[in-house]
Amino acid sequence: MNPTLATQIIESLRAGIPTRASTLNLKSMRNRLHEQFNQDLLQLSEGRGIPQGRLIWGKYGQGKTHELTCLEHLALDQGFAVSRITLNRQLSGQRLDHLYSKLAASIRTPHSRLLGIRHILDQKDSADLPHTLIQNLDRYTHPLPAIILEAYFHTSSEEQELLYNALLGGQIPISEIRKIYKRATGSSLPPSPGNFVRTKHSQAYFELMADILIWCEYRGWVILIDELELIARLGTVGRLKAYHHLYWLLNCGGEQTLPIYTVGAVATSLLDLWHNPQGRNQLPDQSRMCELAKERNNGYSEAKMRTFFTYAQDERICPFIEQMNRQQLKELLSEITAIHGISYGWQPEVDIDRVINAIGNDPVRTHIRGLLETLDMQYLGDREFVPRTTTLTELNTEEQESYFQEEVEP
C-alpha cells in the first residue's frame, strides 16, 4: 500500500465516512453478510427471479453504514446501477414519489462518476426503443413515464431538459407534456387509463427506471436506504405509508417482477416502537399499524402489514450485525495501526489491548477514533497518552419529537 492510499483510508476513518478505499482495503469483519448479498446479486444477474430485499439491523456505531458502503461497491463491481440515500427531515419515507426522485437523481453506474442517467441516455436514440420492454405500455402501473421517455429522444435543449427532470420524478403539467409530445412526434399523446397522479402511480417511475437500466445493459437496480429508524418520528398515518412502501421495495411478498434489489439499514431502537406501547392505551406499532391498515382499507392491506413486520424481524433474511469479539476488534485496530504507519512514515508501537480497555464497551467506531487519537498523539511524541471516551465527541443520535411533520397527501 502506498502512502497516498494509506492517507485516504486514515482520513476517511477519522471523518467517520466509509469510502471505496477504506472498504476495499480493510479486512471485512462481516463475511456472512457479504455472502448473503453476493447470492442475492447473483440471483438477479442470472435471471433466476427477483431476490427479496433485506434490512440490516444494528446499534448505533456497529457498522450499518459501512455495510451499505461495502454493498454499494460490491454491486457496482458486478455491473449493477446503484442508488443510495439517507432518510432525513425532507426525505421521511412516507411519500414514494419523493423517495423515487432522490433515488433516481443519485443513481451511480459502473465506471462513471456522473450521477443520474443523462450520460446513459445520451448514448441511445429513439431507434433503439422498438422491440424493448419499454414499448409495452401495459407493463406499467401508468404509461405516462414511458411516454415521456419516448418524447425525450425527439426533443432537444430546454424541452429535453424538462422531460429528463420529469423522468427523475419532477413535476410537469400534463398540458405541457401534451404540447411537447405533439411538437416532437407530430401526434397526440397516447390515451391513458385515467389521469396520472404522483401519489397513486409512483410505482410507474420505478418500473420504467428499472427497465431503462436493463436496456442500458446494467444487471439491475440496487437501492440502498440508510437510517430507516427515522420513520419512528413520523405520525401514525405517515408510518403506515412508509411501512407500506418498504413492503413493496423490499419485495416482502415475493411479487416483484422488476430487477430491483433493496437493502435498508435500521437502528435497533426502532424495535422498541414495534414491540412496546408508547403511551397509555396505545398498542405496539406492529399491532397498531395492522389495525390501522384494516380500518382504512384503501390499499394499505392488513395482510401486507403483518407480512412486513414478520419479514423485517426474520433474522435469516434481515440479519442483526453481530458485535465484534475482542480478537476481531484487535485485528481491525492492528490493521489500522499499520496503515497509519504507512501514511505518516513511522513505526507505531501501540498497545492495542490498552486502547480497547480504555474505550470499554463503546461502539467500534469509538474504538477506531480512540486508536487514531492515540496514534496521532504518539506520533507527536506523547508515548503515555491513553484515550478517554469523554474526549471523543460522538454525534447526537437522539431526534426531537417534532423531527418530522405529518404530510397530508392530496
Tab-separated table of N, CA and C in Angstrom, residues 58-64 227 229-230 233 266-270 362-366 394-399:
chain	number	residue	atom	x	y	z
A	58	GLY	N	-28.835	-3.045	13.602
A	58	GLY	CA	-27.659	-2.896	14.447
A	58	GLY	C	-27.782	-1.666	15.328
A	59	LYS	N	-27.026	-1.640	16.387
A	59	LYS	CA	-26.994	-0.472	17.251
A	59	LYS	C	-26.173	0.622	16.593
A	60	TYR	N	-26.308	1.846	17.116
A	60	TYR	CA	-25.532	2.952	16.586
A	60	TYR	C	-24.037	2.653	16.723
A	61	GLY	N	-23.306	2.872	15.624
A	61	GLY	CA	-21.860	2.701	15.645
A	61	GLY	C	-21.379	1.295	15.394
A	62	GLN	N	-22.281	0.352	15.095
A	62	GLN	CA	-21.864	-1.032	14.888
A	62	GLN	C	-21.489	-1.348	13.446
A	63	GLY	N	-21.677	-0.407	12.532
A	63	GLY	CA	-21.200	-0.625	11.180
A	63	GLY	C	-22.259	-0.803	10.110
A	64	LYS	N	-23.485	-0.333	10.352
A	64	LYS	CA	-24.542	-0.488	9.339
A	64	LYS	C	-24.214	0.308	8.075
A	227	GLU	N	-30.573	4.749	7.679
A	227	GLU	CA	-31.272	5.408	8.790
A	227	GLU	C	-32.800	5.288	8.672
A	229	GLU	N	-34.621	3.970	10.703
A	229	GLU	CA	-35.245	4.123	12.021
A	229	GLU	C	-35.918	5.486	12.193
A	230	LEU	N	-35.565	6.455	11.328
A	230	LEU	CA	-36.174	7.775	11.434
A	230	LEU	C	-37.652	7.762	11.075
A	233	ARG	N	-40.202	8.749	13.746
A	233	ARG	CA	-40.555	10.130	14.074
A	233	ARG	C	-41.744	10.638	13.271
A	266	VAL	N	-31.115	-0.187	9.567
A	266	VAL	CA	-32.042	0.261	10.611
A	266	VAL	C	-31.405	0.099	11.985
A	267	ALA	N	-31.490	1.135	12.799
A	267	ALA	CA	-31.038	1.027	14.184
A	267	ALA	C	-32.049	0.206	14.983
A	268	THR	N	-31.562	-0.604	15.886
A	268	THR	CA	-32.437	-1.484	16.667
A	268	THR	C	-33.394	-0.715	17.569
A	269	SER	N	-33.170	0.590	17.716
A	269	SER	CA	-34.083	1.400	18.529
A	269	SER	C	-35.501	1.373	17.967
A	270	LEU	N	-35.650	1.133	16.656
A	270	LEU	CA	-36.992	1.086	16.061
A	270	LEU	C	-37.808	-0.078	16.616
A	362	ASP	N	-17.881	0.673	24.298
A	362	ASP	CA	-18.417	1.615	23.321
A	362	ASP	C	-18.399	0.998	21.918
A	363	PRO	N	-19.126	1.608	20.943
A	363	PRO	CA	-19.186	1.059	19.582
A	363	PRO	C	-17.814	0.978	18.915
A	364	VAL	N	-17.744	0.199	17.857
A	364	VAL	CA	-16.493	0.011	17.120
A	364	VAL	C	-15.937	1.344	16.640
A	365	ARG	N	-16.827	2.230	16.159
A	365	ARG	CA	-16.337	3.495	15.631
A	365	ARG	C	-15.629	4.310	16.714
A	366	THR	N	-16.067	4.161	17.991
A	366	THR	CA	-15.405	4.882	19.081
A	366	THR	C	-14.026	4.292	19.328
A	394	GLU	N	-19.087	12.271	20.172
A	394	GLU	CA	-19.963	11.422	19.369
A	394	GLU	C	-21.152	12.240	18.883
A	395	LEU	N	-21.646	11.911	17.703
A	395	LEU	CA	-22.823	12.581	17.175
A	395	LEU	C	-24.032	12.277	18.048
A	396	ASN	N	-24.893	13.271	18.239
A	396	ASN	CA	-26.123	13.074	18.994
A	396	ASN	C	-27.123	12.330	18.117
A	397	THR	N	-27.470	11.131	18.527
A	397	THR	CA	-28.355	10.308	17.710
A	397	THR	C	-29.817	10.463	18.098
A	398	GLU	N	-30.094	11.285	19.101
A	398	GLU	CA	-31.481	11.485	19.513
A	398	GLU	C	-32.096	12.615	18.694
A	399	GLU	N	-33.311	12.429	18.239
A	399	GLU	CA	-34.012	13.437	17.458
A	399	GLU	C	-35.125	14.065	18.294
